[in-house]
Structure formats: C-alpha cells, structure tokens
C-alpha cells in the first residue's frame, strides 16, 4: 500500500468515471495547494475559537463566579449550535453549492466572536457562543466536503488530514499559547475580551474565499454543468485559480446529455435508508464518543489543573504541552490516510485512547506523568478525529455528500455539547478518575461501533452503495466503459 490506494470500486456513471480519471491525471497542483491553504487558515482560527471557553474559563470563573458546570454549559451552547449549523449548511450546500456556504459560515463565526467580546454577563456570552457555533460547525463540514471533491482518490485522505493538522492539531496546540499571547499583550480584567476580538480576524478571509476558491467539480457535474466542470478542472490542471488565458480542456465529454446524477431528486432522508443508513448510524455513534471525550477534556483541563493548585498561566502552559500530542496525531492521521484502510486506523487508535484515558485517571499522580499521559491521549484523539474527517465524505454520493458529512460531524458536535456537562458534574463530585473512566468507556463503545461501517479505502467517492445485488454491480461496472479523453 505504499503507493496509496488504487480504485477498487467504480463510480455510478461514465461521466463520473471520467471525472475520477481526470482528477487522478491532474494530481496535486498549485491550485490545490492554494485551496488547501485558504481552508486551512480558516480552520486554524476555528480551533482557536473551539478552545476559547477553556482558555477564558478560569478568568470568567473568578470574575463572574462561575463553576465547572457553567463553563461546560457555554461549550454545550457552542456545540449544540454547531450541530444545527452543520446540518443546515450541509443541506444548503447540497442544494446550492459548497462555495457560498463556506463564506457565510465564516462571517457568522466572526460575528459571534464580536458578541462574546462585548458580553456583560453569562446570558449574552451564551448567545455569542451560539452564533459562533453555527458558523464554526458549518465551515468545518463544508471544508471537509470540498477537499474530498477537489482531490483524487490518492490525495483526498492526505489533503483532508492536512486541514485537521491546522484545525485539530496545530490549532489545539497553539490555542493556549494564543491565549497567553493575548493576555500578555492586553493585561487587566478585560484581557478575555481582547481574546475574542482577535478571533474576528478570519472575516478578512471571506474575500479570498469568494475570489479564489471555485465550486467543486463533483458538485458541478452532479448538477449537469459539464462546461463549468471542465472550466474548474482546467484551473486545477493549470495550477492557477484566477487570471486570464487559462488553457481550457475538455476533460468531461460535453455531448449535451446530462449525467444521470443530475436527474436524481435529492432527498436528505436517503442517508437514513438502506445501505447508507448502515453507514450513517454506526458512524454517528462512533463520532459521538470521540468528540464528546475530546471536548470534555479540552473544556475542563485548564480548570482541572487550576483545581490541582497551579496558576492560570501555568495551567495554560501545561495544557499547551499536552496539545503537542494533538499536532502529532493529526500529522499521523494524514500520513496513515494515504497508506492504510480507515477502519484499521480507527480501531487501533480507539483502543490506545482508552488505555491513555485510564492512565490519566488512575496513574497520573504527579505533573510529569499527567502531562505525558495527556499528550499521548491527545495524540490518539486527533488521530481518530482526523481519520473520521477523511472517512465521512467517502461514505456518501455527491448528491447527499455535504448533508451526510455534515450530519455525521453534527452528531459529533452534539456529543461535544452534551458530554462536557456530564464530565463537569463528574469532576465536581467524583474527581479526575470519574471523568477519565467515562472517557475510557466511550472509546470502548467506539471500537465496537466502527466495526459495522463499510471500508472506503480505494473506492470512488461516487461508488454506489452495493449490497451485493447484480443490478448495482452492473451499474457500477458500466461506469468504467467510457474512459476520459487524453489530452
């Protein structure tokens, strides 16, 4: 498998087969690098915002008299809104396109950060976190979908994984340092307000998104827009997303006949029926477990460290040390996504995360052991989450890919919304061991659930869900009859 996956399952129509072959031929160009970089920067600030409540939690606890349950509630509001934002964004993106939703979600995320910055009390802060969550949730889901549709079978795992290197790995690692930097630059009682103001910077990315990132070729072709699909493929092949005199090539046969995908009525309920339901339901259980565990730990770790007697500054520094594991885990997932099947990575990673959680809860008797076990735990958490980002878009055909991916990620977000409340109660009543016993049990459930999801490594992202019937097999096989034109 050292050379990456080869297609072992075929797409659902000749034109989609041509698209797969064209993307494989184009490979990764400067255009892909530009798209990935712009999405990566937005996701980096998403990660900063995701960590914001944990960073300012000890300060708000002191100024507003909050307890661990209140801090958990702020994250519950954020991630509950993110779940709603993901589902709505996915629905709109499947109807009207991926590109427009990316910019809208970014602007909502920025507006919410501004509301948080001027919050006079917990209620207004919760409203701001809801707006943040709506934009944050939608942006991640659409970004993952777009990268899956811009890249070839060989590159899509590594490309999506690279984005979570920024969002989950580098973002989680740098977020405590970002908080320390803002607190150092703007000392005083209002330093947490400056943190949220700094998180409004991504609004500037909206202009770049609109100018440089085109609609994905898979979505355009699914809408019967062959000419527009060829135009985007030509930009990818030329390595330039803007400017004049980009050579136009006919990668997809423009015979005036729309592909069958464009004549299929999109029903969002499709992901809950038949073969797609057998992908959706178990992966929803799986992602609830890992997102719920991750967000619980991210939210409460600074508070846990302060409760152990460390200052706020030291707690943020120690959290940053643990988050170095996140960066390495996301990098590992990007590499493993190129070389190994998804389910193998997820199963082994979840077992290791379970062991690491138990080590934190019962063996971390001093700060050195706590930091080491925390870093190992974060490594496997980001390995798992990044692999799910790679996995989810591969499970659905283009007509419902954005909604299916968004629903999967929204379920994880709902887990991130609910589980910090449980974890906060456990911390207040049972202590550290109670929190991480819960986390270990969640990863045990993860291992069981992921076994029933079909493997997607080496398949076309538009392969039909095949139950073994001859009719579906015949449709898939017929897709390979018409090869892409050579140029």
Tab-separated table of C-alpha atoms in Angstrom:
chain	number	residue	atom	x	y	z
A	1	UNK	CA	0.000	0.000	0.000
A	2	UNK	CA	2.988	2.281	-0.064
A	3	UNK	CA	1.875	3.954	-3.268
A	4	UNK	CA	-1.534	4.925	-1.953
A	5	UNK	CA	-4.925	3.457	-2.857
A	6	UNK	CA	-5.935	2.259	-6.290
A	7	UNK	CA	-9.623	2.379	-7.231
A	8	UNK	CA	-11.276	-0.941	-6.426
A	9	UNK	CA	-14.879	0.282	-6.616
A	10	UNK	CA	-16.237	2.229	-9.554
A	11	UNK	CA	-18.416	5.376	-9.853
A	12	UNK	CA	-22.064	5.385	-10.800
A	13	UNK	CA	-21.877	6.855	-14.360
A	14	UNK	CA	-19.442	7.223	-17.291
A	15	UNK	CA	-19.056	10.973	-16.742
A	16	UNK	CA	-18.221	10.457	-13.066
A	17	UNK	CA	-15.721	7.828	-14.186
A	18	UNK	CA	-14.168	10.439	-16.491
A	19	UNK	CA	-14.029	12.876	-13.573
A	20	UNK	CA	-12.242	10.352	-11.356
A	21	UNK	CA	-9.718	9.638	-14.104
A	22	UNK	CA	-9.211	13.345	-14.789
A	23	UNK	CA	-8.574	14.170	-11.128
A	24	UNK	CA	-6.100	11.280	-10.933
A	25	UNK	CA	-4.331	12.576	-14.043
A	26	UNK	CA	-4.208	16.180	-12.788
A	27	UNK	CA	-2.882	15.133	-9.383
A	28	UNK	CA	-1.967	17.839	-6.864
A	29	UNK	CA	-1.141	21.231	-8.385
A	30	UNK	CA	-0.558	24.746	-7.084
A	31	UNK	CA	-4.305	25.310	-7.355
A	32	UNK	CA	-4.936	22.520	-4.871
A	33	UNK	CA	-2.268	23.931	-2.564
A	34	UNK	CA	-3.927	27.370	-2.660
A	35	UNK	CA	-7.361	25.919	-1.862
A	36	UNK	CA	-5.982	23.828	0.988
A	37	UNK	CA	-4.038	26.776	2.419
A	38	UNK	CA	-7.058	29.124	2.452
A	39	UNK	CA	-9.290	26.500	4.048
A	40	UNK	CA	-6.504	25.586	6.468
A	41	UNK	CA	-6.199	29.164	7.795
A	42	UNK	CA	-9.929	29.360	8.441
A	43	UNK	CA	-9.894	26.022	10.261
A	44	UNK	CA	-6.929	27.151	12.377
A	45	UNK	CA	-8.999	30.017	13.795
A	46	UNK	CA	-11.916	27.612	14.221
A	47	UNK	CA	-9.699	25.569	16.537
A	48	UNK	CA	-8.725	28.710	18.479
A	49	UNK	CA	-12.407	29.523	18.912
A	50	UNK	CA	-13.209	25.940	19.916
A	51	UNK	CA	-10.646	26.247	22.716
A	52	UNK	CA	-11.680	29.775	23.722
A	53	UNK	CA	-14.085	28.774	26.506
A	54	UNK	CA	-11.471	26.535	28.091
A	55	UNK	CA	-8.893	29.343	27.906
A	56	UNK	CA	-11.077	32.067	29.424
A	57	UNK	CA	-12.940	29.669	31.741
A	58	UNK	CA	-10.694	30.207	34.802
A	59	UNK	CA	-10.879	34.016	34.304
A	60	UNK	CA	-14.682	34.007	33.977
A	61	UNK	CA	-14.926	31.675	36.938
A	62	UNK	CA	-13.105	34.274	39.028
A	63	UNK	CA	-14.818	37.407	37.651
A	64	UNK	CA	-18.379	36.098	37.247
A	65	UNK	CA	-18.405	33.437	39.967
A	66	UNK	CA	-18.959	30.529	37.571
A	67	UNK	CA	-18.439	26.876	38.443
A	68	UNK	CA	-17.329	23.955	36.227
A	69	UNK	CA	-20.927	23.246	35.205
A	70	UNK	CA	-21.334	26.840	33.898
A	71	UNK	CA	-18.146	26.515	31.842
A	72	UNK	CA	-19.448	23.232	30.465
A	73	UNK	CA	-22.769	24.922	29.652
A	74	UNK	CA	-21.045	27.564	27.485
A	75	UNK	CA	-19.454	24.799	25.451
A	76	UNK	CA	-22.773	22.978	25.325
A	77	UNK	CA	-24.395	26.040	23.754
A	78	UNK	CA	-21.497	26.414	21.298
A	79	UNK	CA	-21.540	22.842	20.101
A	80	UNK	CA	-25.323	22.451	20.103
A	81	UNK	CA	-25.478	25.449	17.736
A	82	UNK	CA	-22.594	23.970	15.721
A	83	UNK	CA	-24.590	20.769	15.279
A	84	UNK	CA	-27.534	22.750	13.909
A	85	UNK	CA	-25.203	24.842	11.741
A	86	UNK	CA	-23.605	21.761	10.243
A	87	UNK	CA	-26.896	20.148	9.298
A	88	UNK	CA	-28.349	23.321	7.759
A	89	UNK	CA	-25.090	24.142	5.951
A	90	UNK	CA	-24.902	20.621	4.558
A	91	UNK	CA	-28.482	20.796	3.308
A	92	UNK	CA	-27.941	24.180	1.627
A	93	UNK	CA	-24.595	23.084	0.156
A	94	UNK	CA	-26.179	20.028	-1.489
A	95	UNK	CA	-28.877	22.253	-2.983
A	96	UNK	CA	-26.956	25.396	-3.981
A	97	UNK	CA	-23.253	24.591	-3.805
A	98	UNK	CA	-20.394	24.304	-1.366
A	99	UNK	CA	-18.613	27.580	-2.062
A	100	UNK	CA	-21.233	30.082	-0.924
A	101	UNK	CA	-21.822	28.322	2.390
A	102	UNK	CA	-18.121	28.449	3.230
A	103	UNK	CA	-18.121	32.262	3.164
A	104	UNK	CA	-21.434	32.610	5.022
A	105	UNK	CA	-20.296	30.305	7.825
A	106	UNK	CA	-17.047	32.234	8.203
A	107	UNK	CA	-18.880	35.543	8.602
A	108	UNK	CA	-21.270	34.074	11.205
A	109	UNK	CA	-18.330	32.726	13.179
A	110	UNK	CA	-16.774	36.213	13.179
A	111	UNK	CA	-19.996	37.946	14.253
A	112	UNK	CA	-20.343	35.578	17.186
A	113	UNK	CA	-16.801	36.323	18.357
A	114	UNK	CA	-17.701	40.020	18.419
A	115	UNK	CA	-20.771	39.379	20.583
A	116	UNK	CA	-18.635	37.377	23.025
A	117	UNK	CA	-16.128	40.231	23.234
A	118	UNK	CA	-18.748	42.708	24.489
A	119	UNK	CA	-20.693	40.290	26.710
A	120	UNK	CA	-21.707	41.865	30.050
A	121	UNK	CA	-22.941	38.582	31.564
A	122	UNK	CA	-23.297	34.840	31.093
A	123	UNK	CA	-26.540	35.115	29.092
A	124	UNK	CA	-25.100	37.367	26.386
A	125	UNK	CA	-21.953	35.245	26.300
A	126	UNK	CA	-24.126	32.175	25.670
A	127	UNK	CA	-25.864	33.979	22.773
A	128	UNK	CA	-22.487	34.862	21.255
A	129	UNK	CA	-21.312	31.273	21.629
A	130	UNK	CA	-24.442	30.079	19.815
A	131	UNK	CA	-23.684	32.325	16.821
A	132	UNK	CA	-20.046	31.212	16.886
A	133	UNK	CA	-21.117	27.590	16.966
A	134	UNK	CA	-23.440	27.921	13.993
A	135	UNK	CA	-20.689	29.318	11.786
A	136	UNK	CA	-17.935	27.123	13.174
A	137	UNK	CA	-19.868	23.899	12.654
A	138	UNK	CA	-20.887	24.696	9.109
A	139	UNK	CA	-17.442	25.792	7.979
A	140	UNK	CA	-15.689	22.587	9.055
A	141	UNK	CA	-18.295	20.323	7.429
A	142	UNK	CA	-18.209	22.188	4.119
A	143	UNK	CA	-14.413	22.416	4.111
A	144	UNK	CA	-14.091	18.635	4.513
A	145	UNK	CA	-16.640	18.020	1.760
A	146	UNK	CA	-14.929	20.421	-0.653
A	147	UNK	CA	-11.499	18.889	-0.237
A	148	UNK	CA	-12.911	15.404	-0.797
A	149	UNK	CA	-14.400	16.660	-4.069
A	150	UNK	CA	-11.380	18.607	-5.335
A	151	UNK	CA	-8.824	15.821	-4.875
A	152	UNK	CA	-8.060	12.459	-6.445
A	153	UNK	CA	-8.550	9.133	-4.662
A	154	UNK	CA	-4.849	9.050	-3.770
A	155	UNK	CA	-4.686	12.581	-2.383
A	156	UNK	CA	-8.015	13.172	-0.660
A	157	UNK	CA	-7.119	11.408	2.598
A	158	UNK	CA	-3.866	13.304	2.985
A	159	UNK	CA	-5.489	16.635	1.942
A	160	UNK	CA	-8.321	16.400	4.480
A	161	UNK	CA	-5.886	15.189	7.098
A	162	UNK	CA	-3.657	18.193	6.446
A	163	UNK	CA	-6.558	20.541	7.195
A	164	UNK	CA	-7.075	18.900	10.571
A	165	UNK	CA	-3.356	19.318	11.188
A	166	UNK	CA	-4.276	23.007	11.325
A	167	UNK	CA	-7.726	22.737	12.872
A	168	UNK	CA	-7.274	19.980	15.409
A	169	UNK	CA	-3.519	19.558	15.672
A	170	UNK	CA	-1.736	22.877	15.274
A	171	UNK	CA	-4.825	24.789	16.355
A	172	UNK	CA	-5.278	22.876	19.603
A	173	UNK	CA	-1.539	23.025	20.270
A	174	UNK	CA	-1.258	26.776	19.681
A	175	UNK	CA	-4.582	27.798	21.252
A	176	UNK	CA	-3.247	28.025	24.842
A	177	UNK	CA	-0.197	29.913	23.537
A	178	UNK	CA	-2.509	32.226	21.603
A	179	UNK	CA	-4.397	32.880	24.834
A	180	UNK	CA	-1.195	33.586	26.739
A	181	UNK	CA	-0.027	35.972	24.000
A	182	UNK	CA	-3.284	37.930	24.060
A	183	UNK	CA	-3.275	38.053	27.870
A	184	UNK	CA	0.329	39.343	27.778
A	185	UNK	CA	-0.403	41.982	25.134
A	186	UNK	CA	-3.622	43.140	26.824
A	187	UNK	CA	-3.280	42.683	30.601
A	188	UNK	CA	-6.052	43.518	33.031
A	189	UNK	CA	-9.571	42.422	33.791
A	190	UNK	CA	-10.688	42.721	30.146
A	191	UNK	CA	-7.971	40.502	28.660
A	192	UNK	CA	-10.520	37.817	27.808
A	193	UNK	CA	-12.492	40.360	25.749
A	194	UNK	CA	-9.390	41.047	23.660
A	195	UNK	CA	-9.087	37.322	23.028
A	196	UNK	CA	-12.482	37.254	21.347
A	197	UNK	CA	-11.748	40.449	19.410
A	198	UNK	CA	-8.624	38.835	17.979
A	199	UNK	CA	-10.745	35.905	16.853
A	200	UNK	CA	-12.633	38.235	14.488
A	201	UNK	CA	-9.624	38.398	12.156
A	202	UNK	CA	-10.836	35.494	9.953
A	203	UNK	CA	-13.508	37.807	8.497
A	204	UNK	CA	-10.780	39.006	6.149
A	205	UNK	CA	-10.592	35.528	4.658
A	206	UNK	CA	-14.114	35.859	3.245
A	207	UNK	CA	-12.904	37.980	0.342
A	208	UNK	CA	-10.205	35.453	-0.526
A	209	UNK	CA	-12.649	32.566	-0.355
A	210	UNK	CA	-15.041	34.247	-2.771
A	211	UNK	CA	-12.297	35.189	-5.233
A	212	UNK	CA	-10.061	32.122	-5.335
A	213	UNK	CA	-11.997	29.004	-4.334
A	214	UNK	CA	-14.251	27.754	-7.164
A	215	UNK	CA	-17.200	25.419	-6.872
A	216	UNK	CA	-16.135	21.781	-6.713
A	217	UNK	CA	-16.110	19.809	-9.987
A	218	UNK	CA	-18.060	16.920	-8.448
A	219	UNK	CA	-20.930	19.189	-7.414
A	220	UNK	CA	-20.991	20.944	-10.795
A	221	UNK	CA	-21.060	17.643	-12.669
A	222	UNK	CA	-23.776	16.285	-10.395
A	223	UNK	CA	-25.842	19.308	-11.471
A	224	UNK	CA	-25.272	18.540	-15.176
A	225	UNK	CA	-22.926	21.537	-15.647
A	226	UNK	CA	-20.305	19.861	-17.812
A	227	UNK	CA	-18.888	23.104	-19.251
A	228	UNK	CA	-18.376	24.606	-15.788
A	229	UNK	CA	-16.858	21.333	-14.575
A	230	UNK	CA	-14.306	21.411	-17.389
A	231	UNK	CA	-13.500	25.048	-16.562
A	232	UNK	CA	-12.715	24.186	-12.925
A	233	UNK	CA	-10.677	21.137	-13.943
A	234	UNK	CA	-8.725	23.345	-16.340
A	235	UNK	CA	-7.902	25.728	-13.485
A	236	UNK	CA	-6.735	22.837	-11.362
A	237	UNK	CA	-4.610	21.437	-14.195
A	238	UNK	CA	-3.087	24.861	-14.988
A	239	UNK	CA	-2.181	25.465	-11.336
A	240	UNK	CA	-3.935	28.852	-11.403
A	241	UNK	CA	-7.319	29.689	-9.872
A	242	UNK	CA	-7.574	33.226	-11.245
A	243	UNK	CA	-6.349	35.288	-14.148
A	244	UNK	CA	-6.848	35.237	-17.887
A	245	UNK	CA	-5.610	32.877	-20.573
A	246	UNK	CA	-6.063	29.687	-18.588
A	247	UNK	CA	-5.997	26.871	-21.206
A	248	UNK	CA	-9.418	25.255	-21.439
A	249	UNK	CA	-9.519	21.462	-21.818
A	250	UNK	CA	-12.433	19.082	-22.309
A	251	UNK	CA	-11.831	16.582	-19.540
A	252	UNK	CA	-15.502	15.502	-19.498
A	253	UNK	CA	-17.341	14.750	-22.747
A	254	UNK	CA	-19.674	17.693	-23.355
A	255	UNK	CA	-22.227	15.874	-25.505
A	256	UNK	CA	-25.188	17.864	-24.250
A	257	UNK	CA	-26.505	14.893	-22.267
A	258	UNK	CA	-26.665	15.468	-18.520
A	259	UNK	CA	-25.243	12.701	-16.332
A	260	UNK	CA	-27.860	10.557	-14.551
A	261	UNK	CA	-26.858	12.045	-11.182
A	262	UNK	CA	-28.324	15.407	-12.210
A	263	UNK	CA	-31.751	13.828	-12.790
A	264	UNK	CA	-31.953	12.239	-9.349
A	265	UNK	CA	-34.104	14.126	-6.868
A	266	UNK	CA	-32.109	14.801	-3.726
A	267	UNK	CA	-33.747	13.558	-0.540
A	268	UNK	CA	-31.850	14.172	2.678
A	269	UNK	CA	-33.665	11.227	4.269
A	270	UNK	CA	-31.693	8.977	1.908
A	271	UNK	CA	-28.805	8.783	4.374
A	272	UNK	CA	-31.131	7.083	6.868
A	273	UNK	CA	-32.317	4.340	4.490
A	274	UNK	CA	-30.860	1.142	3.098
A	275	UNK	CA	-27.118	0.857	2.529
A	276	UNK	CA	-26.478	4.494	3.510
A	277	UNK	CA	-28.234	4.025	6.853
A	278	UNK	CA	-25.809	1.222	7.626
A	279	UNK	CA	-23.060	3.779	7.192
A	280	UNK	CA	-24.733	6.718	8.941
A	281	UNK	CA	-25.988	5.176	12.186
A	282	UNK	CA	-22.865	3.374	13.452
A	283	UNK	CA	-20.578	6.252	12.467
A	284	UNK	CA	-22.875	8.648	14.356
A	285	UNK	CA	-22.401	6.533	17.482
A	286	UNK	CA	-18.659	6.440	16.882
A	287	UNK	CA	-18.191	10.170	16.420
A	288	UNK	CA	-20.407	10.992	19.427
A	289	UNK	CA	-17.967	9.048	21.557
A	290	UNK	CA	-14.724	10.601	20.343
A	291	UNK	CA	-15.971	14.188	20.017
A	292	UNK	CA	-17.678	14.023	23.395
A	293	UNK	CA	-14.487	12.761	25.003
A	294	UNK	CA	-12.266	15.319	23.266
A	295	UNK	CA	-14.376	18.378	24.022
A	296	UNK	CA	-14.878	17.332	27.642
A	297	UNK	CA	-11.124	17.154	28.162
A	298	UNK	CA	-10.406	20.365	26.206
A	299	UNK	CA	-13.008	22.269	28.196
A	300	UNK	CA	-12.109	21.057	31.662
A	301	UNK	CA	-8.331	20.529	31.561
A	302	UNK	CA	-7.364	24.149	32.468
A	303	UNK	CA	-9.932	24.055	35.275
A	304	UNK	CA	-8.620	20.654	36.436
A	305	UNK	CA	-5.065	21.998	36.588
A	306	UNK	CA	-6.140	25.122	38.489
A	307	UNK	CA	-8.004	22.903	40.967
A	308	UNK	CA	-4.741	20.986	41.484
A	309	UNK	CA	-3.124	24.233	42.685
A	310	UNK	CA	-1.497	25.628	39.527
A	311	UNK	CA	-1.903	29.240	38.407
A	312	UNK	CA	-3.905	30.144	35.323
A	313	UNK	CA	-0.720	30.874	33.347
A	314	UNK	CA	0.882	27.564	34.327
A	315	UNK	CA	-2.348	25.710	33.600
A	316	UNK	CA	-2.467	27.133	30.061
A	317	UNK	CA	1.217	26.301	29.537
A	318	UNK	CA	0.681	22.717	30.750
A	319	UNK	CA	-2.376	22.396	28.504
A	320	UNK	CA	-0.251	23.547	25.564
A	321	UNK	CA	2.321	20.853	26.374
A	322	UNK	CA	-0.410	18.205	26.268
A	323	UNK	CA	-1.698	19.604	22.985
A	324	UNK	CA	1.591	18.855	21.245
A	325	UNK	CA	0.162	15.352	21.010
A	326	UNK	CA	-2.760	16.764	19.005
A	327	UNK	CA	-0.449	18.146	16.343
A	328	UNK	CA	1.451	14.870	16.019
A	329	UNK	CA	-1.801	12.889	15.955
A	330	UNK	CA	-3.247	14.936	13.094
A	331	UNK	CA	0.012	14.618	11.129
A	332	UNK	CA	-0.002	10.857	11.710
A	333	UNK	CA	-3.624	10.599	10.522
A	334	UNK	CA	-2.773	12.477	7.314
A	335	UNK	CA	0.067	10.025	6.581
A	336	UNK	CA	-1.910	6.935	7.590
A	337	UNK	CA	-4.859	8.120	5.477
A	338	UNK	CA	-2.643	7.705	2.411
A	339	UNK	CA	-1.345	4.248	3.282
A	340	UNK	CA	-3.865	2.323	5.406
A	341	UNK	CA	-7.599	1.451	5.499
A	342	UNK	CA	-9.741	3.760	7.607
A	343	UNK	CA	-11.258	1.138	9.935
A	344	UNK	CA	-7.888	-0.316	10.892
A	345	UNK	CA	-6.591	3.103	11.937
A	346	UNK	CA	-9.787	3.884	13.861
A	347	UNK	CA	-9.914	0.577	15.730
A	348	UNK	CA	-6.293	0.551	16.881
A	349	UNK	CA	-6.382	4.274	17.717
A	350	UNK	CA	-9.521	3.942	19.862
A	351	UNK	CA	-8.038	1.078	21.892
A	352	UNK	CA	-4.943	3.189	22.573
A	353	UNK	CA	-7.066	6.241	23.510
A	354	UNK	CA	-8.976	4.098	26.012
A	355	UNK	CA	-5.728	2.963	27.662
A	356	UNK	CA	-4.373	6.540	27.744
A	357	UNK	CA	-7.573	7.827	29.416
A	358	UNK	CA	-7.345	5.218	32.150
A	359	UNK	CA	-3.690	6.142	32.677
A	360	UNK	CA	-4.624	9.798	33.253
A	361	UNK	CA	-7.435	8.905	35.637
A	362	UNK	CA	-5.597	6.419	37.811
A	363	UNK	CA	-1.819	6.653	37.262
A	364	UNK	CA	-1.157	10.390	36.848
A	365	UNK	CA	-0.050	11.106	40.424
A	366	UNK	CA	2.352	13.948	39.520
A	367	UNK	CA	2.519	16.656	36.878
A	368	UNK	CA	5.142	14.883	34.727
A	369	UNK	CA	3.036	11.726	34.367
A	370	UNK	CA	-0.105	13.813	33.835
A	371	UNK	CA	1.498	15.814	31.015
A	372	UNK	CA	2.936	12.706	29.340
A	373	UNK	CA	-0.321	10.740	29.548
A	374	UNK	CA	-2.260	13.820	28.425
A	375	UNK	CA	-0.052	14.261	25.353
A	376	UNK	CA	-0.437	10.580	24.419
A	377	UNK	CA	-4.209	10.841	24.869
A	378	UNK	CA	-4.408	13.931	22.652
A	379	UNK	CA	-2.303	12.158	20.005
A	380	UNK	CA	-4.832	9.357	19.638
A	381	UNK	CA	-7.843	11.675	19.910
A	382	UNK	CA	-6.667	13.715	16.919
A	383	UNK	CA	-5.632	10.597	15.039
A	384	UNK	CA	-9.209	9.351	15.405
A	385	UNK	CA	-10.980	12.632	14.697
A	386	UNK	CA	-8.902	13.382	11.611
A	387	UNK	CA	-9.477	9.894	10.233
A	388	UNK	CA	-13.234	10.354	10.689
A	389	UNK	CA	-12.977	13.618	8.739
A	390	UNK	CA	-11.353	11.622	5.940
A	391	UNK	CA	-13.829	8.749	6.251
A	392	UNK	CA	-17.176	10.596	6.368
A	393	UNK	CA	-17.177	12.262	2.883
A	394	UNK	CA	-16.183	8.943	1.294
A	395	UNK	CA	-19.347	7.258	2.595
A	396	UNK	CA	-21.855	9.271	0.519
A	397	UNK	CA	-22.518	10.040	-3.179
A	398	UNK	CA	-22.179	13.659	-4.323
A	399	UNK	CA	-25.911	14.407	-4.236
A	400	UNK	CA	-26.018	13.944	-0.442
A	401	UNK	CA	-22.330	14.148	0.452
A	402	UNK	CA	-22.415	17.576	2.107
A	403	UNK	CA	-25.519	16.730	4.139
A	404	UNK	CA	-24.285	13.239	5.049
A	405	UNK	CA	-20.881	14.540	6.108
A	406	UNK	CA	-22.469	17.447	7.958
A	407	UNK	CA	-24.886	15.147	9.787
A	408	UNK	CA	-22.048	12.877	10.901
A	409	UNK	CA	-19.996	15.829	12.145
A	410	UNK	CA	-23.111	17.407	13.696
A	411	UNK	CA	-23.676	14.249	15.710
A	412	UNK	CA	-20.123	14.543	16.988
A	413	UNK	CA	-20.752	18.170	17.801
A	414	UNK	CA	-23.870	17.199	19.738
A	415	UNK	CA	-21.694	14.788	21.690
A	416	UNK	CA	-19.292	17.657	22.311
A	417	UNK	CA	-22.237	19.735	23.517
A	418	UNK	CA	-23.652	17.190	25.964
A	419	UNK	CA	-20.692	15.314	27.378
A	420	UNK	CA	-18.899	18.320	28.987
A	421	UNK	CA	-21.992	18.752	31.182
A	422	UNK	CA	-21.661	15.157	32.361
A	423	UNK	CA	-17.892	15.495	32.712
A	424	UNK	CA	-18.246	18.735	34.680
A	425	UNK	CA	-20.635	17.071	37.124
A	426	UNK	CA	-18.281	14.104	37.487
A	427	UNK	CA	-15.350	16.434	38.136
A	428	UNK	CA	-17.264	18.274	40.855
A	429	UNK	CA	-18.477	15.062	42.532
A	430	UNK	CA	-16.042	12.205	41.792
A	431	UNK	CA	-12.915	13.982	40.614
A	432	UNK	CA	-10.332	13.241	37.933
A	433	UNK	CA	-10.777	9.458	37.950
A	434	UNK	CA	-14.508	9.730	37.291
A	435	UNK	CA	-14.025	11.942	34.231
A	436	UNK	CA	-11.449	9.708	32.574
A	437	UNK	CA	-13.277	6.472	33.407
A	438	UNK	CA	-16.207	7.905	31.455
A	439	UNK	CA	-13.844	8.767	28.577
A	440	UNK	CA	-12.382	5.233	28.543
A	441	UNK	CA	-15.865	3.670	28.366
A	442	UNK	CA	-16.724	5.968	25.444
A	443	UNK	CA	-13.736	4.745	23.451
A	444	UNK	CA	-14.659	1.117	24.181
A	445	UNK	CA	-18.076	1.809	22.616
A	446	UNK	CA	-16.242	3.483	19.708
A	447	UNK	CA	-14.320	0.261	18.957
A	448	UNK	CA	-17.495	-1.843	18.873
A	449	UNK	CA	-19.480	0.588	16.709
A	450	UNK	CA	-16.890	1.217	13.987
A	451	UNK	CA	-16.752	-2.470	13.026
A	452	UNK	CA	-20.115	-2.333	11.209
A	453	UNK	CA	-19.195	0.571	8.882
A	454	UNK	CA	-18.010	-0.480	5.384
A	455	UNK	CA	-14.423	0.261	4.385
A	456	UNK	CA	-13.979	3.050	1.776
A	457	UNK	CA	-10.222	2.985	1.224
A	458	UNK	CA	-9.513	2.737	-2.517
A	459	UNK	CA	-13.097	3.326	-3.670
A	460	UNK	CA	-14.520	6.051	-5.871
A	461	UNK	CA	-16.337	8.644	-3.713
A	462	UNK	CA	-19.265	8.265	-6.109
A	463	UNK	CA	-19.407	4.475	-5.992
A	464	UNK	CA	-22.960	3.338	-5.364
A	465	UNK	CA	-23.618	1.621	-2.024
A	466	UNK	CA	-23.502	-2.030	-3.107
A	467	UNK	CA	-25.378	-4.680	-1.152
A	468	UNK	CA	-24.194	-7.478	-3.418
A	469	UNK	CA	-27.084	-7.199	-5.891
A	470	UNK	CA	-26.335	-7.820	-9.575
A	471	UNK	CA	-28.143	-4.674	-10.662
A	472	UNK	CA	-25.970	-2.350	-8.588
A	473	UNK	CA	-22.846	-4.249	-9.593
A	474	UNK	CA	-23.776	-3.851	-13.245
A	475	UNK	CA	-24.352	-0.111	-12.936
A	476	UNK	CA	-21.010	0.366	-11.264
A	477	UNK	CA	-19.191	-1.756	-13.821
A	478	UNK	CA	-20.775	0.138	-16.721
A	479	UNK	CA	-19.310	3.367	-15.369
A	480	UNK	CA	-15.840	2.301	-16.415
A	481	UNK	CA	-16.723	1.740	-20.071
A	482	UNK	CA	-16.094	5.308	-21.233
A	483	UNK	CA	-12.555	6.444	-20.440
A	484	UNK	CA	-11.548	10.058	-20.039
A	485	UNK	CA	-10.140	11.687	-23.148
A	486	UNK	CA	-6.416	12.002	-23.425
A	487	UNK	CA	-5.045	15.497	-23.883
